[in-house]
GROMACS .gro file of N, CA, C and O in nm:
model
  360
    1UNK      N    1   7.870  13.864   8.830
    1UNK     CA    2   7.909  13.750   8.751
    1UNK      C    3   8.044  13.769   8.684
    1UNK      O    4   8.117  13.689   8.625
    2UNK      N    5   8.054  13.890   8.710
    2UNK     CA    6   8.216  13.924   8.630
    2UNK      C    7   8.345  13.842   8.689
    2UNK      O    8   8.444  13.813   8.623
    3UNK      N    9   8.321  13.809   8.835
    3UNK     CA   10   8.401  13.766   8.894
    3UNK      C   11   8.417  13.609   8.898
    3UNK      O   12   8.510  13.558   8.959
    4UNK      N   13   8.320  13.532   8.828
    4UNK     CA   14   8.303  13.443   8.835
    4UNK      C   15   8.382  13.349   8.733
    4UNK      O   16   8.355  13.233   8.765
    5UNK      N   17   8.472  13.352   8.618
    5UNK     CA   18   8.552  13.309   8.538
    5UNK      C   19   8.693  13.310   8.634
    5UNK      O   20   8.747  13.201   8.649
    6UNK      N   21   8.757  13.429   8.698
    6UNK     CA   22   8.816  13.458   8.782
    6UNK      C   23   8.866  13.359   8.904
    6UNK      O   24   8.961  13.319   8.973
    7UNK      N   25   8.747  13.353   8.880
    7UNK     CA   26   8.692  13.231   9.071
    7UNK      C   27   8.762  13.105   9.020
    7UNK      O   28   8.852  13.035   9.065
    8UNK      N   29   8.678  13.102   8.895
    8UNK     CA   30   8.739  12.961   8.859
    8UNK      C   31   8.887  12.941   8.841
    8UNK      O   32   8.934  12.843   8.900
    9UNK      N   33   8.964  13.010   8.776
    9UNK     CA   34   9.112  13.007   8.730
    9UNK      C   35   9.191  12.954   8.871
    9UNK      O   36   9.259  12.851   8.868
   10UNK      N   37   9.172  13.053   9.022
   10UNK     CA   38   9.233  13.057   9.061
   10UNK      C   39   9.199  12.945   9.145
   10UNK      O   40   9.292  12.899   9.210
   11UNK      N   41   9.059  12.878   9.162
   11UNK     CA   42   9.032  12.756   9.141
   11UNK      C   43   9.095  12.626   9.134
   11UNK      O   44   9.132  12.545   9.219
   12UNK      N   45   9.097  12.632   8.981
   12UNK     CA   46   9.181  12.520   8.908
   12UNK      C   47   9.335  12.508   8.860
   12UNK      O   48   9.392  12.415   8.802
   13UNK      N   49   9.401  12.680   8.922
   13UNK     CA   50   9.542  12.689   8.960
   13UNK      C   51   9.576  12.669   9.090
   13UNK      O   52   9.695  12.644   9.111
   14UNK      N   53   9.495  12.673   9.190
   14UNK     CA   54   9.498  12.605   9.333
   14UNK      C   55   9.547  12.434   9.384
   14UNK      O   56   9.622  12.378   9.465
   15UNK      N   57   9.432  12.395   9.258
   15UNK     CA   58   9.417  12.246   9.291
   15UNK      C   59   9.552  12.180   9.211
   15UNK      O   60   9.588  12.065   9.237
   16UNK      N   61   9.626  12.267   9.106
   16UNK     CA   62   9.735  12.183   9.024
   16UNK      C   63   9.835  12.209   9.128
   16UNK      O   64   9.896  12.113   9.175
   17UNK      N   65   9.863  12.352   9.178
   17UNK     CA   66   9.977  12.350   9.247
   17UNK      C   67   9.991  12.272   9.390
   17UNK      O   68  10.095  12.255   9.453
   18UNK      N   69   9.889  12.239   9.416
   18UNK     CA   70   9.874  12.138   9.532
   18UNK      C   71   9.904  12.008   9.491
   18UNK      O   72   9.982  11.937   9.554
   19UNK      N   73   9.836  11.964   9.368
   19UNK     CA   74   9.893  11.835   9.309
   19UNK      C   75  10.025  11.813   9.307
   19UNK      O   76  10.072  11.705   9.343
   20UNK      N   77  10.100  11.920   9.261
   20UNK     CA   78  10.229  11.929   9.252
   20UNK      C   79  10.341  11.906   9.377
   20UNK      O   80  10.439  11.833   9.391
   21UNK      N   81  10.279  12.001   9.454
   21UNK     CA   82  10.343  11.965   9.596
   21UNK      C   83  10.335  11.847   9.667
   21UNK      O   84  10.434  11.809   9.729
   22UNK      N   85  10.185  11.751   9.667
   22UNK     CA   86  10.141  11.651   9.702
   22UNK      C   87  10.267  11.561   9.618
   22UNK      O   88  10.371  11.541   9.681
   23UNK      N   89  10.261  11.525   9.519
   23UNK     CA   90  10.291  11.426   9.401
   23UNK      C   91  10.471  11.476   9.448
   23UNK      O   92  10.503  11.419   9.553
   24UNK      N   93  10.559  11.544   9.404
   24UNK     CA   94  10.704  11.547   9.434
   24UNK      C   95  10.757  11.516   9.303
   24UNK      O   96  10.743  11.576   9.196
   25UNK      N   97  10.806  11.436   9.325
   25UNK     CA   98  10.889  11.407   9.211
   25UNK      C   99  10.820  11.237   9.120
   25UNK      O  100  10.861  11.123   9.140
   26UNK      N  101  10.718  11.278   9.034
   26UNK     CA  102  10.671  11.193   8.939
   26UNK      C  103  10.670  11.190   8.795
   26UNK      O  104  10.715  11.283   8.728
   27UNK      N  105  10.624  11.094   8.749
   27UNK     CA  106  10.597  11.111   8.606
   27UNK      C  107  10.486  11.077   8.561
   27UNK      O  108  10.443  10.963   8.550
   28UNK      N  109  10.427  11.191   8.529
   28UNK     CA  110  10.276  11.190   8.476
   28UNK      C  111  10.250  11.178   8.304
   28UNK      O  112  10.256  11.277   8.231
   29UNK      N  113  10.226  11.060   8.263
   29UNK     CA  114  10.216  11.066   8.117
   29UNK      C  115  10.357  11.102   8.056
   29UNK      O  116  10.444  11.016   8.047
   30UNK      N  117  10.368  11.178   8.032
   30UNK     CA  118  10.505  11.221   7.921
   30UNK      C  119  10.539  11.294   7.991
   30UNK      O  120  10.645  11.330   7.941
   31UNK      N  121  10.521  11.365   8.103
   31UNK     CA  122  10.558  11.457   8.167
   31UNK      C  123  10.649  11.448   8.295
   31UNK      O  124  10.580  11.389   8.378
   32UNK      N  125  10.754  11.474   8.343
   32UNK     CA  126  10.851  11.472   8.425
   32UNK      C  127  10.800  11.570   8.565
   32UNK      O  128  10.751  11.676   8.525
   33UNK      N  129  10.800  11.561   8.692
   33UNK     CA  130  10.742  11.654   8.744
   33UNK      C  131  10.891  11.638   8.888
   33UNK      O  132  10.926  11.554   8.971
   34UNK      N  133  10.920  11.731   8.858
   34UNK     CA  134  11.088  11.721   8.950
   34UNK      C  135  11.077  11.882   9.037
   34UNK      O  136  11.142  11.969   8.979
   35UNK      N  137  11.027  11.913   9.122
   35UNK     CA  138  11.026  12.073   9.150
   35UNK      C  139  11.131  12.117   9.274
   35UNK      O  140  11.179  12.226   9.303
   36UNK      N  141  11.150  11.951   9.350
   36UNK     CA  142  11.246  11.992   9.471
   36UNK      C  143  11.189  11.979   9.595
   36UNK      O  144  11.098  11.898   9.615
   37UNK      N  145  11.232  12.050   9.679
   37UNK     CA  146  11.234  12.095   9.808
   37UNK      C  147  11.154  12.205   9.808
   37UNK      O  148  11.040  12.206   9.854
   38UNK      N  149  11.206  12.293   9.760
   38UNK     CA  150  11.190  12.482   9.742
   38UNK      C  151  11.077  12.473   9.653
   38UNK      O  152  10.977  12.539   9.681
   39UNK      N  153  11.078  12.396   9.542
   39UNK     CA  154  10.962  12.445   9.445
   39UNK      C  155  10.836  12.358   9.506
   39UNK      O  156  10.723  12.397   9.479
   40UNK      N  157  10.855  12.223   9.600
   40UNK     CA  158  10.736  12.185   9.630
   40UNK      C  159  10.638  12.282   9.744
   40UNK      O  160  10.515  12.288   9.744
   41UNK      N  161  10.754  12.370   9.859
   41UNK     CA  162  10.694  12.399   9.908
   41UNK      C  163  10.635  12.563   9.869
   41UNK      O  164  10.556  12.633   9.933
   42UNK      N  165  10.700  12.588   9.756
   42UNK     CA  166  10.655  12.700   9.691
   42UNK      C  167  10.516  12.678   9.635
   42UNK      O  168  10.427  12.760   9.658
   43UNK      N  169  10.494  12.567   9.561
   43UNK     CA  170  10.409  12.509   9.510
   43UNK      C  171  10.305  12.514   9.603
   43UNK      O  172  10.204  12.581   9.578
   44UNK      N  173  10.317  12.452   9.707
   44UNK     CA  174  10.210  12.459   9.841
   44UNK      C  175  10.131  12.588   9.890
   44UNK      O  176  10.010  12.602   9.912
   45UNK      N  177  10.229  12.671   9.900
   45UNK     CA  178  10.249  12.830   9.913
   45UNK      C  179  10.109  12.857   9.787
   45UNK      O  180   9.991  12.885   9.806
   46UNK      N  181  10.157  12.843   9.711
   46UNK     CA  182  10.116  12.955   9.588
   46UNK      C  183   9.935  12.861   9.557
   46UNK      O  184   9.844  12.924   9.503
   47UNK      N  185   9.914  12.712   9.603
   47UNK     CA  186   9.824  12.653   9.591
   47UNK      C  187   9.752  12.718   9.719
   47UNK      O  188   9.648  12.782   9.707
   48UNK      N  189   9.792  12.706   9.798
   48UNK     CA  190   9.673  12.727   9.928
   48UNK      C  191   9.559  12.932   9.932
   48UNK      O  192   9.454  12.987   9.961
   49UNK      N  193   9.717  12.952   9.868
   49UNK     CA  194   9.703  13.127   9.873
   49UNK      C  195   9.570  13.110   9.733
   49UNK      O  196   9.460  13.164   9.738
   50UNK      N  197   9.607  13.045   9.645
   50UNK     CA  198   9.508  13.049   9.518
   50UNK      C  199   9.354  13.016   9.551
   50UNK      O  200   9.250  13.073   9.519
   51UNK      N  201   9.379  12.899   9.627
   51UNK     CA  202   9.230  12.855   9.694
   51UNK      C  203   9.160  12.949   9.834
   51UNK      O  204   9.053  12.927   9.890
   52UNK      N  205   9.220  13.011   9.853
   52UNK     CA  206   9.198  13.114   9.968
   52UNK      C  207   9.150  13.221   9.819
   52UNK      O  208   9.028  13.219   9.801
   53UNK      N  209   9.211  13.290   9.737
   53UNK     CA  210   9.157  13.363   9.686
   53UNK      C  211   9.025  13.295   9.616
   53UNK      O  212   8.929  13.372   9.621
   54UNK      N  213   9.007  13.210   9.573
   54UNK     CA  214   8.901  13.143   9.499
   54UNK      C  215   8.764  13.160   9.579
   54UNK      O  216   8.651  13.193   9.544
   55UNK      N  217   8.821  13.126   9.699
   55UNK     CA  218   8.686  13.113   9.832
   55UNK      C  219   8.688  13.226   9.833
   55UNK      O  220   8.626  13.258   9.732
   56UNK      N  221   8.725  13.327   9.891
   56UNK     CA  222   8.681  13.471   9.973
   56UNK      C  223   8.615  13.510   9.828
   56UNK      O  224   8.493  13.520   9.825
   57UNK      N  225   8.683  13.529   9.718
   57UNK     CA  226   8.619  13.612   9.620
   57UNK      C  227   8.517  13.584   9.548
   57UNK      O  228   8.454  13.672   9.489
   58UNK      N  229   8.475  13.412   9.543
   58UNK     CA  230   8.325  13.355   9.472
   58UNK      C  231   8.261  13.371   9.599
   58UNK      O  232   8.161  13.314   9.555
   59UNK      N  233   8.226  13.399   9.729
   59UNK     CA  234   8.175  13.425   9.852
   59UNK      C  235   8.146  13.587   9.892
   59UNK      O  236   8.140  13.614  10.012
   60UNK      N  237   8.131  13.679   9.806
   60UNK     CA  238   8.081  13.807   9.879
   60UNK      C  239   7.993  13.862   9.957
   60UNK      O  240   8.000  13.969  10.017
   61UNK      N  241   7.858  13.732   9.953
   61UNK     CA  242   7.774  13.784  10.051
   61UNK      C  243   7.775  13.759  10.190
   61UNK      O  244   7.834  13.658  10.227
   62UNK      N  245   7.725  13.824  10.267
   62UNK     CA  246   7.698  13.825  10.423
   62UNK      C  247   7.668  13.689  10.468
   62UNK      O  248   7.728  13.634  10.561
   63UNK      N  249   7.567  13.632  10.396
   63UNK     CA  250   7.476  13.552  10.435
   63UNK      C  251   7.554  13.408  10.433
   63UNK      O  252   7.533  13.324  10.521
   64UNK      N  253   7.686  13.378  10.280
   64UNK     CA  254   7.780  13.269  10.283
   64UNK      C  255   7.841  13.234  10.384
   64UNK      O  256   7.827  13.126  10.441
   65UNK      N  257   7.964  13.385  10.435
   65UNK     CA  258   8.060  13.369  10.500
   65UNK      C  259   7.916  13.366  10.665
   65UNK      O  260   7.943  13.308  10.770
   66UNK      N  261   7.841  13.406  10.652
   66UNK     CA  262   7.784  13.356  10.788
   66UNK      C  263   7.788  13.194  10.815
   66UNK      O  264   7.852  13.134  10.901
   67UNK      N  265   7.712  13.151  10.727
   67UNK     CA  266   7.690  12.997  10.731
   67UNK      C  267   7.819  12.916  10.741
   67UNK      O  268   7.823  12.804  10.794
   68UNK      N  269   7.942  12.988  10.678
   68UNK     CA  270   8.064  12.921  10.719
   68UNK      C  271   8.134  12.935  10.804
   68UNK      O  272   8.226  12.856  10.827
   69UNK      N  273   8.111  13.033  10.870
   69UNK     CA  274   8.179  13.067  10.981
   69UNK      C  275   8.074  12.963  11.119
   69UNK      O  276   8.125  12.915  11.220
   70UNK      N  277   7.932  12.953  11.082
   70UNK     CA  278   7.879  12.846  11.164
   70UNK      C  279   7.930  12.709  11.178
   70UNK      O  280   7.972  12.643  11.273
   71UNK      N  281   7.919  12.692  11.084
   71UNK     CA  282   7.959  12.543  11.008
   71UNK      C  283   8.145  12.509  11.071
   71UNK      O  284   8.190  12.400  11.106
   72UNK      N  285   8.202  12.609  11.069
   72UNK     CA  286   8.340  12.572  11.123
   72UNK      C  287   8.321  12.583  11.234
   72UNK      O  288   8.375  12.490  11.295
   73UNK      N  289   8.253  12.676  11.321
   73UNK     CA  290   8.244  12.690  11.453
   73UNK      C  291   8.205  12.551  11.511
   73UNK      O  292   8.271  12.495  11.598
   74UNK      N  293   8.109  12.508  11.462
   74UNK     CA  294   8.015  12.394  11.498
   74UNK      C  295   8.143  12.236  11.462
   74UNK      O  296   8.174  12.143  11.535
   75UNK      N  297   8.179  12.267  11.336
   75UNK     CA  298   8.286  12.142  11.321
   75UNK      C  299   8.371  12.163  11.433
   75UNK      O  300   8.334  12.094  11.528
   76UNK      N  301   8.477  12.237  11.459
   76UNK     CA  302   8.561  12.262  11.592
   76UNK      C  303   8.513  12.242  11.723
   76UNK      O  304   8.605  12.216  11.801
   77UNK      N  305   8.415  12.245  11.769
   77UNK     CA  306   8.338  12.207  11.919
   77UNK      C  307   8.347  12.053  11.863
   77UNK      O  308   8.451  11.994  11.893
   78UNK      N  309   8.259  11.988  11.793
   78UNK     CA  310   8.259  11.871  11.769
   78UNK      C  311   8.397  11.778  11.766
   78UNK      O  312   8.405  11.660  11.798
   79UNK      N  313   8.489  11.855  11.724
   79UNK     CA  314   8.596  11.824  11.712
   79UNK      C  315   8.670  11.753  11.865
   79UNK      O  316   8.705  11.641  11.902
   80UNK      N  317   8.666  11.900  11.926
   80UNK     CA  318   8.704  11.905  12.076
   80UNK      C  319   8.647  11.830  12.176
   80UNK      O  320   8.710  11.816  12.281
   81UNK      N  321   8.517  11.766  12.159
   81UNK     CA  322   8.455  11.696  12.199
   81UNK      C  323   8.489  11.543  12.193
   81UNK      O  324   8.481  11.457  12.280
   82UNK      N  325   8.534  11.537  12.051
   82UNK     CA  326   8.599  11.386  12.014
   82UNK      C  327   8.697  11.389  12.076
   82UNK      O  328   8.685  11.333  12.185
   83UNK      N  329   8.831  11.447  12.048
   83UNK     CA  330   8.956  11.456  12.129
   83UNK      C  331   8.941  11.444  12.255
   83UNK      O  332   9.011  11.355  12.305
   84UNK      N  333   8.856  11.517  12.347
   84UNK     CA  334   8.858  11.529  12.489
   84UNK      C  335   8.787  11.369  12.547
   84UNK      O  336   8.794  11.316  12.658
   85UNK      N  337   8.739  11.338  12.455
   85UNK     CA  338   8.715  11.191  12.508
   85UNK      C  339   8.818  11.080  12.466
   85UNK      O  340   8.850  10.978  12.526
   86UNK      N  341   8.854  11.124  12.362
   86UNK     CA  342   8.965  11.029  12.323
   86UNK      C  343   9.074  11.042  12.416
   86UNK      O  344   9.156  10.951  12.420
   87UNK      N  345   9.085  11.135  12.487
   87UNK     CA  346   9.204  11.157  12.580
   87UNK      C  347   9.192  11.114  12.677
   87UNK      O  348   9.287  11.060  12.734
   88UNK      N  349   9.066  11.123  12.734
   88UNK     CA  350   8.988  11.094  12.888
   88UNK      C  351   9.023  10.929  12.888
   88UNK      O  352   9.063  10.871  12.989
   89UNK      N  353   8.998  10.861  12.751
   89UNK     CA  354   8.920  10.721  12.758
   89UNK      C  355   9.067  10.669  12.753
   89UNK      O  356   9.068  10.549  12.782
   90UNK      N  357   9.180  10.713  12.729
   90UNK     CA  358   9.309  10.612  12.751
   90UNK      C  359   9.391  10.641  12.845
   90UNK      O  360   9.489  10.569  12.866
   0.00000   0.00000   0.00000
């Protein structure tokens, strides 16, 4: 459970710096949000890497990363399945 405050931070520093990158150049409330080029895609950078740490590290057991590694396996066939007909059918 120690890790679990942790989980969260990098969490809810994931999802702002993605906001950030998403959003560009706005104004939120009183707030000016101008980061660029460089800082949006830094922003992107530093959001995706945060939510990658969030997942692997609230996920230690065997039994999670099993079920997700199903679950993507299974989304991706399904996937390929749609496409390959969508391709066939035009």
């Amino acid at each position: 459970m120690t890790s679990f405050p942790s989980t969260n931070g990098f969490f809810i520093a994931g999802i702002v710096f993605l906001v950030i990158a998403v959003l560009g150049q706005t104004k939120l409330g009183f707030v000016e949000i101008n980061p660029g080029c460089f800082g949006r895609t830094l922003a992107l950078l530093i959001g995706l890497i945060s939510l990658a740490v969030a997942l692997f590290g609230g996920t230690s057991s065997v039994e999670t990363l099993e079920l997700l590694r199903t679950y993507l396996t299974n989304l991706i066939q399904q996937s390929m399945g749609f496409v390959n007909d969508f391709l066939s059918g035009s």
